[in-house]
CSV table of C-alpha atoms and ligand atoms in Angstrom, one decimal:
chain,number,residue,atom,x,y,z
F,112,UNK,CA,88.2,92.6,147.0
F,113,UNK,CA,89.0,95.8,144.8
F,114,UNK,CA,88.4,96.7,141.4
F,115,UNK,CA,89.9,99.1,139.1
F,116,UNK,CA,89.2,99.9,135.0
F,117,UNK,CA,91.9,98.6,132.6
F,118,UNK,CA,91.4,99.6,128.8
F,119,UNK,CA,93.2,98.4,126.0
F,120,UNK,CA,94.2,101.3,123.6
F,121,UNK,CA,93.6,101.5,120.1
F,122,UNK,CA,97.1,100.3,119.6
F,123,UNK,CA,96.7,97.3,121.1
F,124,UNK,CA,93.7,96.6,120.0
F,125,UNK,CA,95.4,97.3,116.8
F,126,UNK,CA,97.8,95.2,117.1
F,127,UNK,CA,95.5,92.2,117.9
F,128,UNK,CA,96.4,91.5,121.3
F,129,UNK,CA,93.7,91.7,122.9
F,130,UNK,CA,93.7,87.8,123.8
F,131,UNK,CA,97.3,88.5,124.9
F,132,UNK,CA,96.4,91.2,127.2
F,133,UNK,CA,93.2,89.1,129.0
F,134,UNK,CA,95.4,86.2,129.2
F,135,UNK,CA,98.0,88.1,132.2
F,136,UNK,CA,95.2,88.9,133.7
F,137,UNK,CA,93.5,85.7,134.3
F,138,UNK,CA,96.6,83.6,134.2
F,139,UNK,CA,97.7,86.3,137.4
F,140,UNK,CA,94.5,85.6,139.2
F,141,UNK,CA,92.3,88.8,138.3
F,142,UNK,CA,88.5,88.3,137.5
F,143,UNK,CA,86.8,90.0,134.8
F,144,UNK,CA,83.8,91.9,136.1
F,145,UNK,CA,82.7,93.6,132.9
F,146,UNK,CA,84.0,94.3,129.4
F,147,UNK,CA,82.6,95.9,126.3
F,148,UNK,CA,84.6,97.3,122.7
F,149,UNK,CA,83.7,101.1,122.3
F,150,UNK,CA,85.0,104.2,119.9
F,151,UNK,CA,85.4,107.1,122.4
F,152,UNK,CA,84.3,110.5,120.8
F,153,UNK,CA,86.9,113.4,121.2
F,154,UNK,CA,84.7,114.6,124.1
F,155,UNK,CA,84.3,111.9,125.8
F,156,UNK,CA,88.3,110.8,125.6
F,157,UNK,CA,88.5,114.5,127.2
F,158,UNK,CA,85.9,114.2,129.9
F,159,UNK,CA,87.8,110.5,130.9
F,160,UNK,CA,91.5,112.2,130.8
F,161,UNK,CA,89.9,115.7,132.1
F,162,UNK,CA,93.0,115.1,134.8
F,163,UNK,CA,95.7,116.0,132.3
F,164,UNK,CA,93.6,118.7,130.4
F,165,UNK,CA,96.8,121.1,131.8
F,166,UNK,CA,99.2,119.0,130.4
F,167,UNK,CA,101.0,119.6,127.4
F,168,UNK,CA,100.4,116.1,125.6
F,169,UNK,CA,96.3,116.6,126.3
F,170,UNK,CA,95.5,117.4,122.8
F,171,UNK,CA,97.9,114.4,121.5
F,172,UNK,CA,96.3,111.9,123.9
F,173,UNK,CA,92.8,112.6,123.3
F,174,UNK,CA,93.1,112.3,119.8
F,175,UNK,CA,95.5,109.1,120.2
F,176,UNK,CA,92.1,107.5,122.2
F,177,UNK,CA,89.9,108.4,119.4
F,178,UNK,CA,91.9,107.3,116.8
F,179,UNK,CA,90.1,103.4,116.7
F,180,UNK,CA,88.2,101.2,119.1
F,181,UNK,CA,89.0,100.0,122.7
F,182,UNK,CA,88.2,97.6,125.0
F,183,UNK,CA,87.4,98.8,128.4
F,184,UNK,CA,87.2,96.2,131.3
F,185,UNK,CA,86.7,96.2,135.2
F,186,UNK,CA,89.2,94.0,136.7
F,187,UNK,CA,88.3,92.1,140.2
F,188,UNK,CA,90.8,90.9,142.3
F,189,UNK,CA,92.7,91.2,146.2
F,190,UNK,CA,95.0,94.0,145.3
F,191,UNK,CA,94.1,94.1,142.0
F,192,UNK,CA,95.0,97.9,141.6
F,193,UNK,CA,98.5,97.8,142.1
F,194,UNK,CA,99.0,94.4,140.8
F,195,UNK,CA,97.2,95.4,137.7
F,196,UNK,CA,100.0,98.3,137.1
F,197,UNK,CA,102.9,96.0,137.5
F,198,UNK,CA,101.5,94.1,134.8
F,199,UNK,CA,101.5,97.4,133.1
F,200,UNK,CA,104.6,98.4,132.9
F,201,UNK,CA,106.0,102.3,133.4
F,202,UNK,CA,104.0,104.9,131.8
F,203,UNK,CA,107.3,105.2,129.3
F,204,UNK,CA,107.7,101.6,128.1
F,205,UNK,CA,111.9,102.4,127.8
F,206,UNK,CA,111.7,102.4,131.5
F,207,UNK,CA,109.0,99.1,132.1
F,208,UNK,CA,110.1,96.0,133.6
F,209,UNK,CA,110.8,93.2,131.2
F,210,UNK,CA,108.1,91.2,130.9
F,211,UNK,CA,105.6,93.5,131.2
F,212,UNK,CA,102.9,94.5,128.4
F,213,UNK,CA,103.9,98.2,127.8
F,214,UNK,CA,107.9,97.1,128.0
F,215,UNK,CA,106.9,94.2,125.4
F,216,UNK,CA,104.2,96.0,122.9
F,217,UNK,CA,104.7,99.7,123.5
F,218,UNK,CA,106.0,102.0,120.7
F,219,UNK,CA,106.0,105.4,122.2
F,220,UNK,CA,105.1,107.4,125.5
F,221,UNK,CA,101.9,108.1,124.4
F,222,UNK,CA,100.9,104.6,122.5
F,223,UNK,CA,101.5,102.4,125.4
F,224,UNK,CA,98.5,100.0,124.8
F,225,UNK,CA,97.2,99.6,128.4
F,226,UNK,CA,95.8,102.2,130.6
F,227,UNK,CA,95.4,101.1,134.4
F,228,UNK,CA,93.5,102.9,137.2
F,229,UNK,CA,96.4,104.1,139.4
F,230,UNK,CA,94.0,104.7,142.9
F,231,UNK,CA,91.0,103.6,144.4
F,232,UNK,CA,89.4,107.4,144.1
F,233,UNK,CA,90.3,107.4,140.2
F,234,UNK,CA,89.2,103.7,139.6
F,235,UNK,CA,86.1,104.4,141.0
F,236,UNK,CA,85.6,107.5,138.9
F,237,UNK,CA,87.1,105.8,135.7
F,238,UNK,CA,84.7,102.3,136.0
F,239,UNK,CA,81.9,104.4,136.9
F,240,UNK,CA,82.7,106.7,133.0
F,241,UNK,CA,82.0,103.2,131.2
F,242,UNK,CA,80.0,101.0,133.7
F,243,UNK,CA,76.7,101.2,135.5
F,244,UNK,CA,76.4,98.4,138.7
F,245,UNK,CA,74.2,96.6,136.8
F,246,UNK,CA,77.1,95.7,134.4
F,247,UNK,CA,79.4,94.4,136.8
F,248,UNK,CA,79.3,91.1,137.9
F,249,UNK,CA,81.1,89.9,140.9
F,250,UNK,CA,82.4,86.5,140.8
W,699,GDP,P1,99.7,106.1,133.2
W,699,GDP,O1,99.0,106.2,134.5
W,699,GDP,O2,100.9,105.2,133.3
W,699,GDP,O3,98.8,105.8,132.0
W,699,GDP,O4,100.4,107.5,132.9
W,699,GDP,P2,99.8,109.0,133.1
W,699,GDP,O5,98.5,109.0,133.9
W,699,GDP,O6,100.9,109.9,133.6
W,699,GDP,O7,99.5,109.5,131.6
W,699,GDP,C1,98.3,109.1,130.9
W,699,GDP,C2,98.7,108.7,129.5
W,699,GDP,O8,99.1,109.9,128.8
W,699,GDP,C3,99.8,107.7,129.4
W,699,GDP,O9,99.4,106.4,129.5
W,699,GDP,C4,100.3,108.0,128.0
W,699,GDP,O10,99.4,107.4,127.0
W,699,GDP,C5,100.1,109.5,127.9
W,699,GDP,N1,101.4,110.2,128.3
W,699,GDP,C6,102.0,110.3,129.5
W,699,GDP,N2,103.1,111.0,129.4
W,699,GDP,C7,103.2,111.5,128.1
W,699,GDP,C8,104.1,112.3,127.5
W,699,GDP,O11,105.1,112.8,128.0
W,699,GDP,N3,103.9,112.5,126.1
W,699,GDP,C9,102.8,112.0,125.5
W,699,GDP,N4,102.6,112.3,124.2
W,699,GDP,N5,101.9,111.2,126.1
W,699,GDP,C10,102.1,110.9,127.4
């Protein structure tokens, strides 16, 4: 069993699909472990993206995770890592399978709507930013 932290971005959440989003999940056989709605400050959207700090689009992307409310999630599931990212799409939603969230409600590179763990060393970093243990529950 593996887990690894999805969020739905203030776009999506904007765009009120957050139903939408849940519903691949369970309807592909992941488990919700924990969920809560927060508004990141600028620091902590820095702190959870500190890995692209270098990058040119760090400024942008911060700001773009502050900019309204997400949901944040740990998702359960055999595999759950990878499978989660299919879901997904491609980072750029141009190049996403059809079908998939970012290739059906992404606008731009940046406003994709879903961020997905991408490895077991950043998932458990990234649930362990939003989560303590006693806010997962195994099921
Ligand atoms: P992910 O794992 O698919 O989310 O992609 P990355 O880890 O490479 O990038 C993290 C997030 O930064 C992406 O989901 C986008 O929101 C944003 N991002 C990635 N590449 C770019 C880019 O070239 N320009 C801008 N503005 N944002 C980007």
């Amino acid at each position: 069993m593996e887990r690894t932290l999805s969020i739905i971005k203030p776009d999506g959440v904007g765009k009120n699909i957050i139903g939408e989003v849940i519903k691949r999940f369970e309807t592909n056989g992941i488990k919700i472990a924990a969920m809560k709605m927060i508004h990141l400050s600028k620091s902590q959207a820095q702190g959870f993206y500190a890995v692209h700090k270098e990058r040119p689009f760090f400024d942008s992307l911060t700001d773009f995770m502050t900019s309204g409310p997400i949901v944040v999630m740990v998702l359960e599931g055999e595999d759950v890592i990878a499978k989660n990212r299919t879901l997904m799409g491609a980072t750029n939603f141009k190049e996403a399978e059809e079908g998939t969230i970012r290739r059906e409600y992404a606008t731009d590179i940046e406003k994709n709507v879903v961020h997905g763990s991408d490895a077991p060393e950043t998932a458990a970093f990234e649930i362990g930013y939003f989560f303590n243990e006693l806010e997962l529950h195994s099921r």
